[in-house]
mmCIF file of C-alpha atoms and ligand atoms in Angstrom:
data_model
loop_
_atom_site.group_PDB
_atom_site.id
_atom_site.type_symbol
_atom_site.label_atom_id
_atom_site.label_comp_id
_atom_site.label_asym_id
_atom_site.label_seq_id
_atom_site.Cartn_x
_atom_site.Cartn_y
_atom_site.Cartn_z
ATOM 1 C CA MET E 1 0.018 -0.011 0.035
ATOM 2 C CA ALA E 2 1.174 3.528 -0.714
ATOM 3 C CA TYR E 3 2.384 5.653 2.156
ATOM 4 C CA PHE E 4 -0.509 8.047 1.640
ATOM 5 C CA GLU E 5 -3.777 7.097 0.121
ATOM 6 C CA SER E 6 -6.965 9.102 0.628
ATOM 7 C CA SER E 7 -8.992 5.870 0.267
ATOM 8 C CA ARG E 8 -7.763 2.346 0.612
ATOM 9 C CA ALA E 9 -6.851 0.507 -2.618
ATOM 10 C CA PRO E 10 -5.959 -3.154 -2.148
ATOM 11 C CA GLY E 11 -2.734 -4.595 -3.622
ATOM 12 C CA ARG E 12 0.268 -2.698 -4.812
ATOM 13 C CA HIS E 13 0.254 0.670 -6.462
ATOM 14 C CA PHE E 14 1.867 0.512 -9.989
ATOM 15 C CA LEU E 15 4.271 3.426 -10.206
ATOM 16 C CA GLN E 16 4.810 3.440 -13.911
ATOM 17 C CA ILE E 17 5.796 7.088 -14.465
ATOM 18 C CA PRO E 18 9.255 7.314 -15.943
ATOM 19 C CA GLY E 19 10.787 8.384 -12.630
ATOM 20 C CA PRO E 20 10.623 8.154 -9.682
ATOM 21 C CA THR E 21 10.539 4.439 -10.308
ATOM 22 C CA ASN E 22 9.844 1.406 -8.063
ATOM 23 C CA VAL E 23 12.421 1.073 -5.287
ATOM 24 C CA PRO E 24 13.417 -2.553 -4.598
ATOM 25 C CA ASP E 25 12.702 -3.810 -1.080
ATOM 26 C CA ARG E 26 16.414 -4.575 -0.583
ATOM 27 C CA VAL E 27 17.178 -0.883 -1.204
ATOM 28 C CA LEU E 28 14.345 0.216 1.175
ATOM 29 C CA ARG E 29 15.722 -2.080 3.907
ATOM 30 C CA ALA E 30 19.285 -0.666 3.398
ATOM 31 C CA MET E 31 17.941 2.865 3.937
ATOM 32 C CA ASP E 32 16.155 1.695 7.079
ATOM 33 C CA ASN E 33 19.316 1.696 9.161
ATOM 34 C CA PRO E 34 20.480 4.122 11.817
ATOM 35 C CA THR E 35 22.032 7.341 10.500
ATOM 36 C CA MET E 36 25.704 7.297 11.145
ATOM 37 C CA ASP E 37 28.374 9.903 11.950
ATOM 38 C CA HIS E 38 29.362 11.274 8.606
ATOM 39 C CA ARG E 39 32.735 12.327 10.048
ATOM 40 C CA GLY E 40 33.299 9.127 11.974
ATOM 41 C CA PRO E 41 35.903 6.460 11.092
ATOM 42 C CA ASP E 42 33.519 4.017 9.354
ATOM 43 C CA PHE E 43 31.956 6.563 7.087
ATOM 44 C CA GLY E 44 35.037 7.019 4.899
ATOM 45 C CA LYS E 45 35.174 3.269 4.101
ATOM 46 C CA LEU E 46 31.491 3.336 3.067
ATOM 47 C CA GLY E 47 32.028 6.553 1.041
ATOM 48 C CA GLN E 48 34.997 5.049 -0.823
ATOM 49 C CA ARG E 49 33.106 1.867 -1.606
ATOM 50 C CA ILE E 50 30.155 3.873 -2.970
ATOM 51 C CA LEU E 51 32.355 6.074 -5.102
ATOM 52 C CA GLU E 52 34.059 3.006 -6.515
ATOM 53 C CA ARG E 53 30.777 1.335 -7.324
ATOM 54 C CA LEU E 54 29.617 4.399 -9.198
ATOM 55 C CA GLN E 55 32.430 4.296 -11.734
ATOM 56 C CA PRO E 56 31.327 1.142 -13.612
ATOM 57 C CA LEU E 57 27.767 2.523 -13.736
ATOM 58 C CA PHE E 58 29.029 5.560 -15.562
ATOM 59 C CA GLN E 59 31.632 3.433 -17.426
ATOM 60 C CA THR E 60 34.384 5.710 -16.269
ATOM 61 C CA SER E 61 37.605 5.472 -14.402
ATOM 62 C CA GLY E 62 37.376 9.132 -13.427
ATOM 63 C CA PRO E 63 35.655 10.866 -10.474
ATOM 64 C CA VAL E 64 31.955 10.889 -9.889
ATOM 65 C CA VAL E 65 30.592 13.624 -7.647
ATOM 66 C CA VAL E 66 27.461 12.957 -5.594
ATOM 67 C CA TYR E 67 25.114 15.800 -4.481
ATOM 68 C CA PRO E 68 22.204 15.709 -2.083
ATOM 69 C CA ALA E 69 19.929 17.287 -4.710
ATOM 70 C CA SER E 70 17.533 16.286 -7.485
ATOM 71 C CA GLY E 71 18.869 15.990 -11.000
ATOM 72 C CA THR E 72 18.336 19.709 -11.591
ATOM 73 C CA GLY E 73 21.105 20.517 -9.111
ATOM 74 C CA ALA E 74 23.534 18.381 -11.058
ATOM 75 C CA TRP E 75 22.539 20.206 -14.247
ATOM 76 C CA GLU E 76 23.555 23.429 -12.539
ATOM 77 C CA ALA E 77 26.748 21.913 -11.262
ATOM 78 C CA ALA E 78 27.730 20.746 -14.750
ATOM 79 C CA LEU E 79 27.348 24.350 -16.132
ATOM 80 C CA VAL E 80 28.787 26.445 -13.302
ATOM 81 C CA ASN E 81 31.895 24.312 -12.832
ATOM 82 C CA THR E 82 32.938 24.479 -16.537
ATOM 83 C CA LEU E 83 31.675 27.660 -18.063
ATOM 84 C CA SER E 84 32.040 31.519 -17.773
ATOM 85 C CA PRO E 85 29.455 34.359 -18.072
ATOM 86 C CA GLY E 86 28.537 34.977 -21.700
ATOM 87 C CA ASP E 87 29.897 31.704 -23.039
ATOM 88 C CA THR E 88 28.033 30.274 -26.024
ATOM 89 C CA VAL E 89 26.689 26.786 -25.518
ATOM 90 C CA LEU E 90 25.098 24.646 -28.204
ATOM 91 C CA MET E 91 21.910 23.015 -26.874
ATOM 92 C CA CYS E 92 19.832 20.371 -28.571
ATOM 93 C CA ARG E 93 16.174 21.052 -27.776
ATOM 94 C CA THR E 94 14.831 17.554 -28.137
ATOM 95 C CA GLY E 95 12.002 17.969 -25.647
ATOM 96 C CA TRP E 96 10.794 19.365 -22.341
ATOM 97 C CA PHE E 97 13.807 18.498 -20.232
ATOM 98 C CA ALA E 98 16.306 19.797 -22.800
ATOM 99 C CA SER E 99 14.281 23.057 -22.836
ATOM 100 C CA LEU E 100 14.360 23.384 -19.086
ATOM 101 C CA TRP E 101 18.183 22.909 -19.131
ATOM 102 C CA GLN E 102 18.519 25.636 -21.783
ATOM 103 C CA GLU E 103 16.382 28.002 -19.660
ATOM 104 C CA MET E 104 18.659 27.371 -16.776
ATOM 105 C CA ALA E 105 21.698 28.142 -18.974
ATOM 106 C CA GLU E 106 20.103 31.426 -19.877
ATOM 107 C CA ARG E 107 19.375 32.354 -16.211
ATOM 108 C CA LEU E 108 22.995 31.615 -15.363
ATOM 109 C CA GLY E 109 24.191 34.143 -17.970
ATOM 110 C CA LEU E 110 25.220 31.672 -20.704
ATOM 111 C CA ARG E 111 24.268 32.229 -24.356
ATOM 112 C CA PRO E 112 22.549 29.116 -25.646
ATOM 113 C CA ARG E 113 22.316 28.446 -29.342
ATOM 114 C CA PHE E 114 19.601 25.998 -30.181
ATOM 115 C CA ILE E 115 19.222 23.045 -32.447
ATOM 116 C CA ASP E 116 15.534 22.128 -32.533
ATOM 117 C CA THR E 117 13.743 18.905 -33.329
ATOM 118 C CA ASP E 118 10.087 18.084 -33.731
ATOM 119 C CA TRP E 119 10.197 16.236 -30.357
ATOM 120 C CA ARG E 120 9.831 12.991 -32.174
ATOM 121 C CA ARG E 121 13.478 12.033 -32.523
ATOM 122 C CA GLY E 122 16.809 12.436 -30.793
ATOM 123 C CA ALA E 123 19.410 15.186 -31.266
ATOM 124 C CA ASP E 124 20.122 16.207 -34.860
ATOM 125 C CA VAL E 125 23.769 15.045 -35.250
ATOM 126 C CA ALA E 126 24.187 16.497 -38.694
ATOM 127 C CA ALA E 127 23.045 19.962 -37.528
ATOM 128 C CA ILE E 128 25.439 19.785 -34.529
ATOM 129 C CA GLY E 129 28.261 18.934 -36.970
ATOM 130 C CA ASP E 130 27.349 21.864 -39.262
ATOM 131 C CA ALA E 131 27.146 24.341 -36.364
ATOM 132 C CA LEU E 132 30.552 23.255 -35.066
ATOM 133 C CA ALA E 133 32.078 23.307 -38.552
ATOM 134 C CA GLN E 134 30.931 26.901 -39.006
ATOM 135 C CA ASP E 135 32.308 27.930 -35.604
ATOM 136 C CA ARG E 136 35.851 28.381 -36.792
ATOM 137 C CA GLY E 137 36.669 30.803 -33.956
ATOM 138 C CA HIS E 138 35.515 28.196 -31.421
ATOM 139 C CA ALA E 139 33.000 30.456 -29.697
ATOM 140 C CA ILE E 140 30.969 27.434 -28.746
ATOM 141 C CA LYS E 141 32.367 26.279 -25.313
ATOM 142 C CA ALA E 142 30.026 23.324 -24.721
ATOM 143 C CA VAL E 143 27.571 21.049 -26.519
ATOM 144 C CA CYS E 144 24.666 19.985 -24.235
ATOM 145 C CA VAL E 145 22.578 16.921 -25.062
ATOM 146 C CA VAL E 146 19.916 15.018 -23.131
ATOM 147 C CA HIS E 147 20.674 11.301 -23.683
ATOM 148 C CA ASN E 148 17.183 10.035 -23.013
ATOM 149 C CA GLU E 149 14.559 12.744 -23.449
ATOM 150 C CA THR E 150 11.967 11.629 -20.813
ATOM 151 C CA SER E 151 9.238 13.845 -22.212
ATOM 152 C CA THR E 152 9.225 12.128 -25.697
ATOM 153 C CA GLY E 153 10.804 8.695 -25.225
ATOM 154 C CA CYS E 154 13.599 9.474 -27.725
ATOM 155 C CA THR E 155 17.231 8.496 -27.020
ATOM 156 C CA SER E 156 19.990 10.545 -28.658
ATOM 157 C CA ARG E 157 23.120 8.910 -30.100
ATOM 158 C CA ILE E 158 25.880 10.272 -27.937
ATOM 159 C CA ASP E 159 28.466 8.210 -29.788
ATOM 160 C CA GLU E 160 27.465 9.942 -32.970
ATOM 161 C CA VAL E 161 27.494 13.367 -31.357
ATOM 162 C CA ARG E 162 31.103 12.684 -30.198
ATOM 163 C CA ALA E 163 32.018 11.554 -33.729
ATOM 164 C CA ALA E 164 30.607 14.723 -35.244
ATOM 165 C CA MET E 165 32.581 16.886 -32.746
ATOM 166 C CA ASP E 166 35.767 14.883 -33.529
ATOM 167 C CA ALA E 167 35.200 15.143 -37.312
ATOM 168 C CA VAL E 168 35.694 18.903 -37.115
ATOM 169 C CA ALA E 169 38.221 18.726 -34.228
ATOM 170 C CA HIS E 170 36.073 21.138 -32.189
ATOM 171 C CA PRO E 171 37.363 21.671 -28.611
ATOM 172 C CA ALA E 172 33.918 22.291 -27.011
ATOM 173 C CA LEU E 173 33.072 20.265 -23.890
ATOM 174 C CA LEU E 174 30.415 17.659 -24.229
ATOM 175 C CA LEU E 175 27.843 17.781 -21.369
ATOM 176 C CA VAL E 176 25.186 14.988 -21.299
ATOM 177 C CA ASP E 177 22.058 14.561 -19.195
ATOM 178 C CA THR E 178 21.587 10.818 -18.420
ATOM 179 C CA ILE E 179 19.057 11.374 -15.621
ATOM 180 C CA SER E 180 16.561 8.846 -17.122
ATOM 181 C CA SER E 181 19.016 6.621 -18.944
ATOM 182 C CA LEU E 182 21.864 5.736 -16.518
ATOM 183 C CA GLY E 183 21.388 2.188 -15.316
ATOM 184 C CA SER E 184 18.802 1.503 -18.019
ATOM 185 C CA ILE E 185 20.394 2.262 -21.466
ATOM 186 C CA ASP E 186 24.040 1.612 -22.406
ATOM 187 C CA TYR E 187 26.023 4.742 -21.697
ATOM 188 C CA ARG E 188 29.744 5.190 -21.836
ATOM 189 C CA HIS E 189 31.143 8.310 -20.179
ATOM 190 C CA GLU E 190 34.732 7.584 -21.021
ATOM 191 C CA ALA E 191 34.571 5.737 -24.359
ATOM 192 C CA TRP E 192 32.321 8.433 -25.773
ATOM 193 C CA GLY E 193 34.524 11.280 -24.601
ATOM 194 C CA VAL E 194 31.907 12.921 -22.463
ATOM 195 C CA ASP E 195 33.182 15.697 -20.235
ATOM 196 C CA VAL E 196 30.336 15.944 -17.671
ATOM 197 C CA THR E 197 27.606 13.315 -17.307
ATOM 198 C CA VAL E 198 24.599 14.441 -15.258
ATOM 199 C CA ALA E 199 22.575 11.740 -13.540
ATOM 200 C CA GLY E 200 19.901 11.421 -10.817
ATOM 201 C CA SER E 201 18.972 8.736 -8.316
ATOM 202 C CA GLN E 202 15.213 8.201 -8.879
ATOM 203 C CA LYS E 203 15.024 6.648 -12.357
ATOM 204 C CA GLY E 204 17.296 3.832 -13.577
ATOM 205 C CA LEU E 205 19.187 3.755 -10.313
ATOM 206 C CA MET E 206 16.137 2.485 -8.476
ATOM 207 C CA LEU E 207 16.474 4.891 -5.552
ATOM 208 C CA PRO E 208 14.117 7.528 -4.169
ATOM 209 C CA PRO E 209 14.618 11.133 -5.390
ATOM 210 C CA GLY E 210 17.282 13.143 -3.598
ATOM 211 C CA LEU E 211 20.720 12.317 -5.059
ATOM 212 C CA SER E 212 22.335 13.474 -8.281
ATOM 213 C CA PHE E 213 25.667 13.062 -9.911
ATOM 214 C CA ASN E 214 28.350 14.539 -12.107
ATOM 215 C CA ALA E 215 30.869 12.203 -13.739
ATOM 216 C CA VAL E 216 33.793 14.402 -14.702
ATOM 217 C CA SER E 217 36.526 14.078 -17.388
ATOM 218 C CA ALA E 218 40.094 15.367 -16.962
ATOM 219 C CA LYS E 219 39.265 18.029 -19.546
ATOM 220 C CA ALA E 220 36.267 19.195 -17.476
ATOM 221 C CA LEU E 221 38.380 19.342 -14.386
ATOM 222 C CA ALA E 222 40.889 21.513 -16.216
ATOM 223 C CA ALA E 223 38.023 23.724 -17.408
ATOM 224 C CA ALA E 224 36.884 24.102 -13.803
ATOM 225 C CA GLU E 225 40.172 25.790 -12.949
ATOM 226 C CA THR E 226 39.461 28.715 -15.232
ATOM 227 C CA ALA E 227 35.609 28.800 -15.367
ATOM 228 C CA LYS E 228 34.207 32.068 -13.980
ATOM 229 C CA LEU E 229 30.518 31.423 -13.332
ATOM 230 C CA PRO E 230 29.885 31.932 -9.591
ATOM 231 C CA ARG E 231 29.771 28.606 -7.747
ATOM 232 C CA SER E 232 29.984 27.656 -4.102
ATOM 233 C CA TYR E 233 27.746 24.718 -3.095
ATOM 234 C CA TRP E 234 28.226 23.032 -6.443
ATOM 235 C CA ASP E 235 32.018 23.475 -6.620
ATOM 236 C CA TRP E 236 33.651 20.156 -7.523
ATOM 237 C CA ARG E 237 37.070 21.001 -5.906
ATOM 238 C CA PRO E 238 36.207 20.778 -2.175
ATOM 239 C CA MET E 239 34.011 17.810 -3.042
ATOM 240 C CA LEU E 240 36.819 15.865 -4.777
ATOM 241 C CA ALA E 241 39.269 16.774 -2.026
ATOM 242 C CA ALA E 242 37.039 15.346 0.645
ATOM 243 C CA ASN E 243 35.962 12.336 -1.563
ATOM 244 C CA ALA E 244 39.666 11.238 -1.769
ATOM 245 C CA THR E 245 39.217 9.637 1.656
ATOM 246 C CA GLY E 246 35.473 8.849 1.227
ATOM 247 C CA TYR E 247 34.159 11.909 3.003
ATOM 248 C CA PHE E 248 32.123 14.930 1.957
ATOM 249 C CA PRO E 249 32.577 18.657 2.535
ATOM 250 C CA PHE E 250 29.117 19.030 3.925
ATOM 251 C CA THR E 251 26.507 16.597 5.398
ATOM 252 C CA PRO E 252 25.761 13.916 2.799
ATOM 253 C CA ALA E 253 22.335 12.274 2.521
ATOM 254 C CA THR E 254 23.518 9.390 4.670
ATOM 255 C CA ASN E 255 20.525 7.084 4.410
ATOM 256 C CA LEU E 256 20.179 7.632 0.640
ATOM 257 C CA LEU E 257 23.876 6.670 0.374
ATOM 258 C CA TYR E 258 23.068 3.366 2.091
ATOM 259 C CA GLY E 259 20.432 2.890 -0.607
ATOM 260 C CA LEU E 260 22.892 3.901 -3.391
ATOM 261 C CA ASP E 261 25.472 1.412 -2.076
ATOM 262 C CA THR E 262 22.896 -1.360 -2.363
ATOM 263 C CA ALA E 263 21.326 -0.247 -5.641
ATOM 264 C CA ALA E 264 24.732 -0.051 -7.308
ATOM 265 C CA ALA E 265 25.616 -3.479 -5.985
ATOM 266 C CA MET E 266 22.298 -4.897 -7.374
ATOM 267 C CA LEU E 267 22.933 -3.400 -10.882
ATOM 268 C CA LEU E 268 26.447 -4.815 -10.884
ATOM 269 C CA GLU E 269 25.259 -8.250 -9.682
ATOM 270 C CA GLU E 270 22.670 -8.438 -12.471
ATOM 271 C CA GLY E 271 25.390 -7.252 -14.878
ATOM 272 C CA LEU E 272 25.012 -4.044 -16.910
ATOM 273 C CA GLU E 273 24.643 -5.905 -20.194
ATOM 274 C CA SER E 274 21.681 -7.919 -18.771
ATOM 275 C CA VAL E 275 20.193 -4.712 -17.349
ATOM 276 C CA PHE E 276 20.355 -2.972 -20.714
ATOM 277 C CA ALA E 277 18.980 -6.051 -22.574
ATOM 278 C CA ARG E 278 16.069 -6.273 -20.098
ATOM 279 C CA HIS E 279 15.124 -2.637 -20.693
ATOM 280 C CA ALA E 280 15.463 -3.061 -24.475
ATOM 281 C CA ARG E 281 13.169 -6.055 -24.444
ATOM 282 C CA HIS E 282 10.625 -4.228 -22.329
ATOM 283 C CA GLY E 283 10.714 -1.231 -24.706
ATOM 284 C CA GLU E 284 10.146 -3.518 -27.726
ATOM 285 C CA ALA E 285 7.278 -5.378 -26.040
ATOM 286 C CA THR E 286 5.597 -2.076 -25.121
ATOM 287 C CA ARG E 287 5.871 -0.707 -28.633
ATOM 288 C CA ARG E 288 4.347 -3.903 -30.012
ATOM 289 C CA ALA E 289 1.428 -3.448 -27.631
ATOM 290 C CA VAL E 290 0.936 0.176 -28.740
ATOM 291 C CA ARG E 291 0.947 -0.759 -32.440
ATOM 292 C CA ALA E 292 -1.477 -3.591 -31.873
ATOM 293 C CA TRP E 293 -3.811 -1.102 -30.113
ATOM 294 C CA GLY E 294 -3.585 0.988 -33.331
ATOM 295 C CA LEU E 295 -1.999 3.857 -31.397
ATOM 296 C CA GLU E 296 1.175 5.757 -32.297
ATOM 297 C CA VAL E 297 4.486 5.900 -30.462
ATOM 298 C CA GLN E 298 5.650 9.488 -30.026
ATOM 299 C CA CYS E 299 9.233 8.611 -31.156
ATOM 300 C CA ALA E 300 9.107 8.453 -34.921
ATOM 301 C CA GLU E 301 12.735 7.362 -35.498
ATOM 302 C CA PRO E 302 13.299 3.673 -34.736
ATOM 303 C CA ARG E 303 17.035 4.289 -34.131
ATOM 304 C CA HIS E 304 16.073 6.629 -31.305
ATOM 305 C CA TYR E 305 13.432 4.463 -29.548
ATOM 306 C CA SER E 306 13.900 4.682 -25.788
ATOM 307 C CA ALA E 307 14.389 1.505 -23.748
ATOM 308 C CA ALA E 308 13.396 3.353 -20.562
ATOM 309 C CA LEU E 309 9.966 4.662 -21.427
ATOM 310 C CA THR E 310 7.445 4.888 -24.255
ATOM 311 C CA ALA E 311 5.340 8.014 -24.886
ATOM 312 C CA VAL E 312 2.079 7.118 -26.572
ATOM 313 C CA ARG E 313 -0.017 9.577 -28.612
ATOM 314 C CA VAL E 314 -3.772 9.465 -28.072
ATOM 315 C CA PRO E 315 -6.020 9.953 -31.101
ATOM 316 C CA ASP E 316 -7.082 13.588 -31.902
ATOM 317 C CA GLY E 317 -10.124 14.583 -29.959
ATOM 318 C CA HIS E 318 -9.239 12.392 -26.968
ATOM 319 C CA SER E 319 -7.537 13.305 -23.687
ATOM 320 C CA ALA E 320 -4.444 11.511 -22.480
ATOM 321 C CA ASP E 321 -5.039 13.096 -19.013
ATOM 322 C CA ARG E 322 -8.531 11.709 -18.740
ATOM 323 C CA LEU E 323 -7.196 8.324 -19.681
ATOM 324 C CA ARG E 324 -4.499 8.566 -17.021
ATOM 325 C CA ALA E 325 -7.043 9.640 -14.423
ATOM 326 C CA ALA E 326 -9.288 6.666 -15.250
ATOM 327 C CA ILE E 327 -6.414 4.231 -15.013
ATOM 328 C CA LEU E 328 -5.324 5.657 -11.670
ATOM 329 C CA GLU E 329 -8.855 5.506 -10.286
ATOM 330 C CA LYS E 330 -9.839 2.059 -11.556
ATOM 331 C CA TYR E 331 -6.497 0.222 -11.499
ATOM 332 C CA ASN E 332 -4.307 2.150 -9.023
ATOM 333 C CA MET E 333 -1.547 2.783 -11.595
ATOM 334 C CA SER E 334 0.288 6.061 -12.226
ATOM 335 C CA LEU E 335 1.425 6.853 -15.773
ATOM 336 C CA GLY E 336 3.443 9.832 -16.877
ATOM 337 C CA ASN E 337 1.759 12.928 -18.249
ATOM 338 C CA GLY E 338 2.489 14.859 -21.441
ATOM 339 C CA LEU E 339 4.787 17.824 -20.770
ATOM 340 C CA GLY E 340 4.739 21.249 -22.446
ATOM 341 C CA PRO E 341 3.209 21.095 -25.958
ATOM 342 C CA LEU E 342 2.555 17.374 -25.478
ATOM 343 C CA LYS E 343 0.240 18.059 -22.484
ATOM 344 C CA ASP E 344 -2.861 15.905 -22.806
ATOM 345 C CA ARG E 345 -1.579 14.568 -26.144
ATOM 346 C CA VAL E 346 0.549 11.732 -24.877
ATOM 347 C CA PHE E 347 0.817 9.476 -21.875
ATOM 348 C CA ARG E 348 4.123 7.884 -20.881
ATOM 349 C CA ILE E 349 4.707 4.333 -19.725
ATOM 350 C CA GLY E 350 7.824 4.033 -17.590
ATOM 351 C CA HIS E 351 9.508 0.634 -18.034
ATOM 352 C CA LEU E 352 12.770 1.464 -16.345
ATOM 353 C CA GLY E 353 14.395 0.616 -13.019
ATOM 354 C CA ASP E 354 13.466 -2.430 -10.973
ATOM 355 C CA PHE E 355 11.016 -3.974 -13.377
ATOM 356 C CA SER E 356 10.132 -7.471 -14.629
ATOM 357 C CA ASP E 357 8.164 -9.205 -17.403
ATOM 358 C CA LEU E 358 5.191 -9.727 -15.123
ATOM 359 C CA GLN E 359 5.204 -6.126 -13.967
ATOM 360 C CA LEU E 360 5.169 -5.036 -17.624
ATOM 361 C CA VAL E 361 2.296 -7.362 -18.405
ATOM 362 C CA GLY E 362 0.344 -5.903 -15.450
ATOM 363 C CA THR E 363 1.169 -2.408 -16.640
ATOM 364 C CA LEU E 364 0.095 -3.061 -20.223
ATOM 365 C CA GLY E 365 -3.024 -4.902 -19.050
ATOM 366 C CA GLY E 366 -3.853 -1.751 -17.006
ATOM 367 C CA VAL E 367 -3.395 0.482 -20.015
ATOM 368 C CA GLU E 368 -5.572 -1.768 -22.246
ATOM 369 C CA MET E 369 -8.347 -1.866 -19.679
ATOM 370 C CA GLY E 370 -8.045 1.867 -19.168
ATOM 371 C CA LEU E 371 -8.308 2.541 -22.928
ATOM 372 C CA ARG E 372 -11.601 0.711 -22.872
ATOM 373 C CA ALA E 373 -12.862 2.365 -19.715
ATOM 374 C CA ALA E 374 -12.019 5.841 -20.937
ATOM 375 C CA GLY E 375 -13.520 5.255 -24.373
ATOM 376 C CA VAL E 376 -10.269 5.868 -26.334
ATOM 377 C CA PRO E 377 -10.649 4.169 -29.701
ATOM 378 C CA HIS E 378 -8.223 1.223 -30.035
ATOM 379 C CA ARG E 379 -8.089 -2.380 -31.120
ATOM 380 C CA ALA E 380 -7.835 -5.150 -28.542
ATOM 381 C CA GLY E 381 -4.731 -7.388 -28.516
ATOM 382 C CA GLY E 382 -1.968 -5.099 -27.419
ATOM 383 C CA LEU E 383 -1.401 -7.011 -24.240
ATOM 384 C CA GLN E 384 -1.373 -10.281 -26.169
ATOM 385 C CA ALA E 385 1.172 -8.908 -28.646
ATOM 386 C CA ALA E 386 3.475 -8.024 -25.742
ATOM 387 C CA ILE E 387 3.026 -11.431 -24.167
ATOM 388 C CA ASP E 388 3.761 -13.177 -27.494
ATOM 389 C CA TYR E 389 6.961 -11.179 -27.739
ATOM 390 C CA LEU E 390 8.118 -11.578 -24.158
ATOM 391 C CA SER E 391 7.332 -15.334 -23.981
ATOM 392 C CA GLY E 392 9.181 -15.930 -27.307
ATOM 393 C CA ASN E 393 12.194 -13.888 -26.231
ATOM 394 C CA ALA E 394 12.862 -14.867 -22.604
HETATM 395 C C1 PLP G 1 13.729 13.732 -14.429
HETATM 396 C C2 PLP G 1 14.590 14.489 -15.375
HETATM 397 C C3 PLP G 1 15.173 15.693 -15.107
HETATM 398 C C4 PLP G 1 14.822 16.514 -13.835
HETATM 399 O O1 PLP G 1 15.351 15.887 -12.718
HETATM 400 P P1 PLP G 1 14.887 16.292 -11.250
HETATM 401 O O2 PLP G 1 15.478 15.140 -10.413
HETATM 402 O O3 PLP G 1 13.417 16.312 -11.325
HETATM 403 O O4 PLP G 1 15.517 17.530 -10.926
HETATM 404 C C5 PLP G 1 16.017 16.269 -15.975
HETATM 405 N N1 PLP G 1 16.330 15.643 -17.151
HETATM 406 C C6 PLP G 1 15.791 14.431 -17.463
HETATM 407 C C7 PLP G 1 16.167 13.793 -18.823
HETATM 408 C C8 PLP G 1 14.931 13.836 -16.601
HETATM 409 O O5 PLP G 1 14.347 12.646 -16.959
#
């Protein structure tokens, strides 16, 4: 049962928004331990173990900074540690979250240049390449891309963005938001030459909200020495100095760190390859259900389909929000809403984090029953299509 329910609903709530995601019982139990002295002798050992476990999750051998903040805080940290007032940054507006990051950049005194999409695909790599090729004076100091755009269910090809930057030997930093992809979709901080990777706790990492991360390259660390945007709380330098012995410069979110220690161990036990394959399978099963219903997936580019969530368009004249409300009321399941211009036009099925075939079948069953209850025109058979795929591809 949920912690707060205004009326009792039997059984388990289905939290199928694309973050926060379902927190495994093992992680909940880890957090249900006495808070410890964050300056005491044991804490440093725990801190060091957690910082080591984070590196394989980001696929990096470099430092990962942990903030007691939601993902938005780590967005700010990525910008203020590496950039100076008036710097030009190239930002790919692939959806709602990319737009929020761009607005933050403006408020911080940066000068974003945009590359827009129709919100139905990932970042336009050719346009990034063109913009960098034309920037012979190297005015662009950073390229900012959201890896998995949670508002649209489109995943950008960071390897291709890197290749486009290398093709014109542009020295800009590459800053990537992986808040809804890390721990769900293959992501390689080091191999893809990313300078700052931004992540959050409450999506693929299977934790409650409240922690966020910056994985940092050597080039980003060098940029931090000369960057002039004001920074204090977000400054990497005191953080990295304290982290060397497993401590933090201010009070860390101790019990969330217990959870992180456990969640990271669980992902590594399952094996990242298996974790990514599981998410890809669930994405494919979900899209098969959507097509069988006769509905449309928001992502129109198959190479950019997200393995973490699927945004589904409702037919014109119908309301995605009324559908979601019906599903919540009748079946006790939360689905993600449409954001910005997609408000009421799409609903989003989260299939990331701690999630199994049976949970997906329950989720898609709830959607199919909800489509009927809310009178949204569709064909039956979506759930069956997903079951056929899952049972043939165990
Ligand atoms: C959830 C999300 C954010 C916002 O993170 P908060 O933890 O809500 O601050 C930013 N970017 C993406 C891609 C997200 O999915």
